[in-house]
PDB file of C-alpha atoms in Angstrom:
ATOM      1  CA  PRO A 258      11.483  17.667   0.500  1.00 49.00           C
ATOM      2  CA  LEU A 259      11.602  14.900  -2.076  1.00 53.00           C
ATOM      3  CA  GLY A 260      15.289  15.511  -2.835  1.00 60.00           C
ATOM      4  CA  GLN A 261      16.310  14.672   0.742  1.00 60.00           C
ATOM      5  CA  PHE A 262      14.275  11.466   0.732  1.00 54.00           C
ATOM      6  CA  LEU A 263      15.729  10.390  -2.614  1.00 55.00           C
ATOM      7  CA  GLU A 264      19.278  11.143  -1.462  1.00 64.00           C
ATOM      8  CA  ARG A 265      18.782   8.999   1.656  1.00 60.00           C
ATOM      9  CA  ALA A 266      17.289   6.200  -0.448  1.00 58.00           C
ATOM     10  CA  ARG A 267      20.213   6.352  -2.933  1.00 59.00           C
ATOM     11  CA  LYS A 268      22.612   5.913  -0.036  1.00 58.00           C
ATOM     12  CA  GLY A 269      20.648   2.901   1.165  1.00 54.00           C
ATOM     13  CA  MET A 270      19.326   4.767   4.202  1.00 50.00           C
ATOM     14  CA  PRO A 271      15.563   4.752   3.758  1.00 52.00           C
ATOM     15  CA  VAL A 272      13.470   6.326   6.444  1.00 49.00           C
ATOM     16  CA  LYS A 273      12.007   3.378   8.284  1.00 48.00           C
ATOM     17  CA  ALA A 274       8.396   3.200   9.278  1.00 48.00           C
ATOM     18  CA  SER A 275       7.846   3.366  12.982  1.00 48.00           C
ATOM     19  CA  PRO A 276       8.505   0.083  14.749  1.00 51.00           C
ATOM     20  CA  ARG A 277       5.491  -2.011  15.558  1.00 54.00           C
ATOM     21  CA  ARG A 278       4.100  -0.888  18.819  1.00 57.00           C
ATOM     22  CA  ASN A 279       1.156  -3.231  19.280  1.00 65.00           C
ATOM     23  CA  LEU A 280      -1.069  -0.205  19.473  1.00 66.00           C
ATOM     24  CA  THR A 281      -4.607  -0.196  20.668  1.00 69.00           C
ATOM     25  CA  TYR A 282      -7.341   1.853  19.074  1.00 68.00           C
ATOM     26  CA  GLY A 283      -7.272   4.058  22.178  1.00 72.00           C
ATOM     27  CA  ASP A 284      -3.552   4.727  21.641  1.00 71.00           C
ATOM     28  CA  LEU A 285      -4.279   5.798  18.116  1.00 70.00           C
ATOM     29  CA  LEU A 286      -7.020   8.187  19.199  1.00 71.00           C
ATOM     30  CA  THR A 287      -4.808   9.611  21.937  1.00 72.00           C
ATOM     31  CA  PHE A 288      -1.625  10.173  19.919  1.00 67.00           C
ATOM     32  CA  ALA A 289      -2.742  10.543  16.301  1.00 62.00           C
ATOM     33  CA  HIS A 290      -3.193  14.291  16.425  1.00 63.00           C
ATOM     34  CA  SER A 291       0.220  14.962  17.960  1.00 66.00           C
ATOM     35  CA  ASN A 292       2.276  13.247  15.237  1.00 64.00           C
ATOM     36  CA  PRO A 293       0.207  11.268  12.721  1.00 60.00           C
ATOM     37  CA  THR A 294       3.172  10.460  10.455  1.00 61.00           C
ATOM     38  CA  SER A 295       4.875   8.552  13.265  1.00 65.00           C
ATOM     39  CA  PHE A 296       2.386   5.706  12.819  1.00 76.00           C
ATOM     40  CA  ASP A 297       2.769   2.931  10.282  1.00 87.00           C
ATOM     41  CA  VAL A 298      -0.151   3.320   7.874  1.00 90.00           C
ATOM     42  CA  ALA A 299      -0.473  -0.473   7.486  1.00 93.00           C
ATOM     43  CA  GLU A 300      -0.632  -1.030  11.242  1.00 90.00           C
ATOM     44  CA  VAL A 301      -3.194   1.767  11.647  1.00 88.00           C
ATOM     45  CA  ASN A 302      -5.346   0.329   8.841  1.00 92.00           C
ATOM     46  CA  LEU A 303      -5.330  -3.095  10.461  1.00 92.00           C
ATOM     47  CA  LEU A 304      -5.949  -1.668  13.910  1.00 88.00           C
ATOM     48  CA  CYS A 305      -9.007   0.218  12.664  1.00 88.00           C
ATOM     49  CA  ALA A 306     -10.419  -3.015  11.219  1.00 90.00           C
ATOM     50  CA  ARG A 307     -10.105  -4.902  14.501  1.00 86.00           C
ATOM     51  CA  GLY A 308     -13.456  -5.772  16.006  1.00 83.00           C
ATOM     52  CA  LEU A 309     -15.622  -4.795  13.045  1.00 86.00           C
ATOM     53  CA  PRO A 310     -18.412  -7.211  12.106  1.00 88.00           C
ATOM     54  CA  GLY A 311     -17.315  -9.505   9.287  1.00 85.00           C
ATOM     55  CA  VAL A 312     -13.577  -8.926   9.704  1.00 88.00           C
ATOM     56  CA  GLY A 313     -12.869 -12.501  10.655  1.00 80.00           C
ATOM     57  CA  ASP A 314      -9.358 -13.621  11.571  1.00 80.00           C
ATOM     58  CA  LEU A 315      -7.298 -10.431  11.322  1.00 87.00           C
ATOM     59  CA  ARG A 316      -3.801 -11.825  12.108  1.00 90.00           C
ATOM     60  CA  ILE A 317      -2.120  -8.395  12.337  1.00 91.00           C
ATOM     61  CA  PRO A 318       1.465  -9.677  12.888  1.00 91.00           C
ATOM     62  CA  GLU A 319       1.195 -11.938   9.837  1.00 94.00           C
ATOM     63  CA  CYS A 320      -0.165  -9.081   7.719  1.00 95.00           C
ATOM     64  CA  LEU A 321       2.648  -6.747   8.798  1.00 94.00           C
ATOM     65  CA  ASP A 322       5.214  -9.469   8.051  1.00 95.00           C
ATOM     66  CA  ILE A 323       3.859  -9.664   4.498  1.00 96.00           C
ATOM     67  CA  ILE A 324       4.183  -5.888   4.095  1.00 96.00           C
ATOM     68  CA  ASP A 325       7.751  -6.076   5.467  1.00 95.00           C
ATOM     69  CA  LYS A 326       8.641  -8.861   3.023  1.00 96.00           C
ATOM     70  CA  TRP A 327       7.257  -6.918   0.065  1.00 97.00           C
ATOM     71  CA  SER A 328       9.081  -3.804   1.277  1.00 96.00           C
ATOM     72  CA  ASP A 329      12.387  -5.691   1.322  1.00 96.00           C
ATOM     73  CA  ARG A 330      11.669  -6.868  -2.214  1.00 97.00           C
ATOM     74  CA  VAL A 331      10.930  -3.292  -3.368  1.00 97.00           C
ATOM     75  CA  ARG A 332      14.215  -2.081  -1.856  1.00 96.00           C
ATOM     76  CA  ASP A 333      16.238  -4.898  -3.433  1.00 97.00           C
ATOM     77  CA  GLU A 334      14.609  -4.512  -6.845  1.00 97.00           C
ATOM     78  CA  THR A 335      15.045  -0.722  -6.795  1.00 97.00           C
ATOM     79  CA  GLN A 336      18.760  -1.109  -6.085  1.00 96.00           C
ATOM     80  CA  ARG A 337      19.121  -3.814  -8.724  1.00 96.00           C
ATOM     81  CA  ARG A 338      17.363  -1.763 -11.402  1.00 97.00           C
ATOM     82  CA  HIS A 339      18.825   1.645 -10.572  1.00 96.00           C
ATOM     83  CA  ALA A 340      21.319   1.376 -13.455  1.00 95.00           C
ATOM     84  CA  GLU A 341      18.294   1.138 -15.766  1.00 95.00           C
ATOM     85  CA  TYR A 342      17.235   4.592 -14.602  1.00 96.00           C
ATOM     86  CA  ARG A 343      20.747   6.037 -14.902  1.00 96.00           C
ATOM     87  CA  GLN A 344      21.069   4.731 -18.486  1.00 97.00           C
ATOM     88  CA  SER A 345      17.661   5.948 -19.708  1.00 96.00           C
ATOM     89  CA  PRO A 346      16.094   8.473 -17.338  1.00 96.00           C
ATOM     90  CA  GLU A 347      13.844   9.706 -20.147  1.00 97.00           C
ATOM     91  CA  ARG A 348      11.905   6.419 -19.877  1.00 96.00           C
ATOM     92  CA  PHE A 349      10.733   7.730 -16.508  1.00 96.00           C
ATOM     93  CA  ALA A 350      10.195  11.379 -17.538  1.00 96.00           C
ATOM     94  CA  ASN A 351      13.649  12.169 -16.073  1.00 96.00           C
ATOM     95  CA  SER A 352      12.191  11.579 -12.615  1.00 96.00           C
ATOM     96  CA  GLU A 353      13.866   9.287 -10.127  1.00 95.00           C
ATOM     97  CA  ALA A 354      10.706   9.414  -8.026  1.00 95.00           C
ATOM     98  CA  ARG A 355       8.708   8.105 -10.989  1.00 95.00           C
ATOM     99  CA  PHE A 356      11.299   5.357 -11.511  1.00 97.00           C
ATOM    100  CA  ARG A 357      11.099   4.307  -7.862  1.00 96.00           C
ATOM    101  CA  LEU A 358       7.290   4.173  -7.849  1.00 95.00           C
ATOM    102  CA  SER A 359       7.388   2.250 -11.123  1.00 96.00           C
ATOM    103  CA  VAL A 360       9.593  -0.381  -9.487  1.00 97.00           C
ATOM    104  CA  LEU A 361       7.257  -0.515  -6.492  1.00 97.00           C
ATOM    105  CA  ALA A 362       4.294  -1.056  -8.844  1.00 95.00           C
ATOM    106  CA  ASP A 363       6.220  -3.753 -10.745  1.00 97.00           C
ATOM    107  CA  VAL A 364       6.969  -5.627  -7.521  1.00 97.00           C
ATOM    108  CA  LEU A 365       3.321  -5.484  -6.475  1.00 96.00           C
ATOM    109  CA  ARG A 366       2.146  -6.699  -9.872  1.00 95.00           C
ATOM    110  CA  ASN A 367       4.857  -9.273 -10.677  1.00 95.00           C
ATOM    111  CA  ASP A 368       5.918 -10.586  -7.264  1.00 94.00           C
ATOM    112  CA  ALA A 369       2.816 -10.093  -5.121  1.00 94.00           C
ATOM    113  CA  GLY A 370       0.313 -10.587  -7.947  1.00 92.00           C
ATOM    114  CA  LEU A 371      -1.576  -7.397  -7.050  1.00 90.00           C
ATOM    115  CA  TYR A 372      -3.085  -5.020  -9.548  1.00 80.00           C
ATOM    116  CA  TYR A 373      -6.167  -2.883  -9.627  1.00 77.00           C
ATOM    117  CA  ASP A 374      -9.135  -4.135 -11.581  1.00 70.00           C
ATOM    118  CA  TYR A 375     -12.396  -2.301 -11.192  1.00 62.00           C
ATOM    119  CA  PRO A 376     -13.991  -4.451  -8.490  1.00 56.00           C
ATOM    120  CA  PRO A 377     -16.504  -6.964  -9.776  1.00 57.00           C
ATOM    121  CA  LEU A 378     -18.658  -6.020  -6.807  1.00 54.00           C
ATOM    122  CA  LEU A 379     -19.213  -2.608  -8.358  1.00 55.00           C
ATOM    123  CA  ARG A 380     -19.954  -3.762 -11.887  1.00 53.00           C
ATOM    124  CA  GLN A 381     -23.544  -3.600 -13.015  1.00 51.00           C
ATOM    125  CA  PRO A 382     -25.161  -7.025 -13.358  1.00 53.00           C
ATOM    126  CA  THR A 383     -25.900  -8.103 -16.903  1.00 49.00           C
ATOM    127  CA  ALA A 384     -29.455  -7.971 -18.176  1.00 53.00           C
ATOM    128  CA  ASP A 385     -29.726 -11.770 -18.158  1.00 53.00           C
ATOM    129  CA  THR A 386     -29.085 -12.071 -14.416  1.00 56.00           C
ATOM    130  CA  ASN A 387     -31.481 -11.310 -11.634  1.00 56.00           C
ATOM    131  CA  GLN A 388     -28.709 -10.990  -9.069  1.00 55.00           C
ATOM    132  CA  PRO A 389     -28.803  -7.733  -7.130  1.00 49.00           C
ATOM    133  CA  GLN A 390     -25.620  -5.697  -7.307  1.00 48.00           C
ATOM    134  CA  ARG A 391     -23.528  -6.213  -4.168  1.00 55.00           C
ATOM    135  CA  ASN A 392     -22.108  -3.287  -2.353  1.00 64.00           C
ATOM    136  CA  LEU A 393     -18.347  -3.081  -1.962  1.00 68.00           C
ATOM    137  CA  PHE A 394     -18.842  -1.690   1.527  1.00 72.00           C
ATOM    138  CA  GLN A 395     -20.721  -4.720   2.870  1.00 76.00           C
ATOM    139  CA  ASP A 396     -17.503  -6.617   3.536  1.00 83.00           C
ATOM    140  CA  PRO A 397     -14.679  -4.979   5.541  1.00 85.00           C
ATOM    141  CA  ARG A 398     -12.141  -7.207   3.759  1.00 86.00           C
ATOM    142  CA  ASN A 399     -12.729  -4.973   0.717  1.00 85.00           C
ATOM    143  CA  LEU A 400     -11.865  -1.849   2.704  1.00 88.00           C
ATOM    144  CA  PHE A 401      -8.995  -2.916   4.966  1.00 93.00           C
ATOM    145  CA  ILE A 402      -5.717  -4.425   3.795  1.00 95.00           C
ATOM    146  CA  HIS A 403      -5.970  -7.732   5.654  1.00 94.00           C
ATOM    147  CA  GLY A 404      -8.387  -9.028   3.006  1.00 91.00           C
ATOM    148  CA  VAL A 405      -5.760  -8.527   0.300  1.00 93.00           C
ATOM    149  CA  LEU A 406      -2.749  -9.602   2.370  1.00 95.00           C
ATOM    150  CA  LEU A 407      -4.419 -12.829   3.470  1.00 93.00           C
ATOM    151  CA  LYS A 408      -5.661 -13.492  -0.103  1.00 90.00           C
ATOM    152  CA  GLN A 409      -9.322 -13.264   0.864  1.00 88.00           C
ATOM    153  CA  THR A 410     -10.299 -10.501  -1.593  1.00 86.00           C
ATOM    154  CA  PRO A 411      -8.814  -8.742  -4.632  1.00 87.00           C
ATOM    155  CA  PRO A 412      -7.392  -5.255  -4.108  1.00 89.00           C
ATOM    156  CA  THR A 413      -9.705  -2.267  -4.324  1.00 87.00           C
ATOM    157  CA  SER A 414      -8.608   1.301  -4.927  1.00 86.00           C
ATOM    158  CA  ILE A 415      -8.668   1.880  -1.164  1.00 89.00           C
ATOM    159  CA  THR A 416      -6.726  -1.219  -0.097  1.00 92.00           C
ATOM    160  CA  LEU A 417      -4.169  -0.893  -2.893  1.00 93.00           C
ATOM    161  CA  THR A 418      -3.408   2.735  -2.062  1.00 94.00           C
ATOM    162  CA  VAL A 419      -2.845   1.896   1.600  1.00 95.00           C
ATOM    163  CA  ILE A 420      -0.478  -0.933   0.613  1.00 97.00           C
ATOM    164  CA  VAL A 421       1.412   1.346  -1.817  1.00 96.00           C
ATOM    165  CA  ALA A 422       1.711   4.060   0.843  1.00 95.00           C
ATOM    166  CA  ALA A 423       2.918   1.559   3.458  1.00 96.00           C
ATOM    167  CA  LEU A 424       5.549   0.127   1.102  1.00 96.00           C
ATOM    168  CA  GLY A 425       6.655   3.532  -0.153  1.00 95.00           C
ATOM    169  CA  ARG A 426       6.957   4.992   3.333  1.00 93.00           C
ATOM    170  CA  ARG A 427       9.127   2.025   4.306  1.00 94.00           C
ATOM    171  CA  GLN A 428      11.433   3.089   1.449  1.00 94.00           C
ATOM    172  CA  GLY A 429      11.480   6.649   2.750  1.00 90.00           C
ATOM    173  CA  TYR A 430       9.199   8.080   0.072  1.00 93.00           C
ATOM    174  CA  PRO A 431       7.098  11.023   1.300  1.00 90.00           C
ATOM    175  CA  LEU A 432       3.776   9.512   0.239  1.00 91.00           C
ATOM    176  CA  LYS A 433       0.409  10.671   1.456  1.00 89.00           C
ATOM    177  CA  LEU A 434      -3.031   9.151   1.158  1.00 90.00           C
ATOM    178  CA  ALA A 435      -5.851  11.135  -0.380  1.00 90.00           C
ATOM    179  CA  THR A 436      -9.359  10.289  -1.487  1.00 86.00           C
ATOM    180  CA  ALA A 437     -11.545  11.309  -4.368  1.00 85.00           C
ATOM    181  CA  LYS A 438     -15.259  10.693  -4.561  1.00 79.00           C
ATOM    182  CA  THR A 439     -14.902   7.017  -5.440  1.00 73.00           C
ATOM    183  CA  HIS A 440     -11.160   6.274  -5.281  1.00 79.00           C
ATOM    184  CA  GLY A 441      -8.155   6.238  -3.026  1.00 84.00           C
ATOM    185  CA  ILE A 442      -5.068   8.056  -4.288  1.00 90.00           C
ATOM    186  CA  VAL A 443      -1.408   8.025  -3.276  1.00 91.00           C
ATOM    187  CA  ARG A 444       0.337  11.385  -3.674  1.00 88.00           C
TER     188      ARG A 444
END
């Protein structure tokens, strides 16, 4: 339940993501059904990208180090700003969970420079151009988080939701990934 997670986080005892295990894709297929929440969503995302055409230099340890650094920043900023929530909880609809996700979003936007902007790859070309519209799915860097973490591509709804889930789970938040027809969602 959310209350237990928030109580642990208030005490500075977030539920840590599983330690890096240097998994292989075969490991993931073998163990994923037994306990899928025991895997780090960032590591799984990167592992699934490995070997795909167009992925390029994946650098999984470097990508996970970036996620860890941002996670530390989210934790520190949440602790620093917690008095803000206690003084005016109505600013966050009287929801500590909303406050915590707001801080996470602020860190991504202000510290990491990440925000969602409808991908230019999906925008219709203007009438004065003869350029065919590119497909977001042609480049795996648009679909897996390494493209964002290594500053190769801007975030898409899919990559940003995986990053938010990875950071939130490192804080102990019970976040889940979901998809809609054209978007990724964190619940």
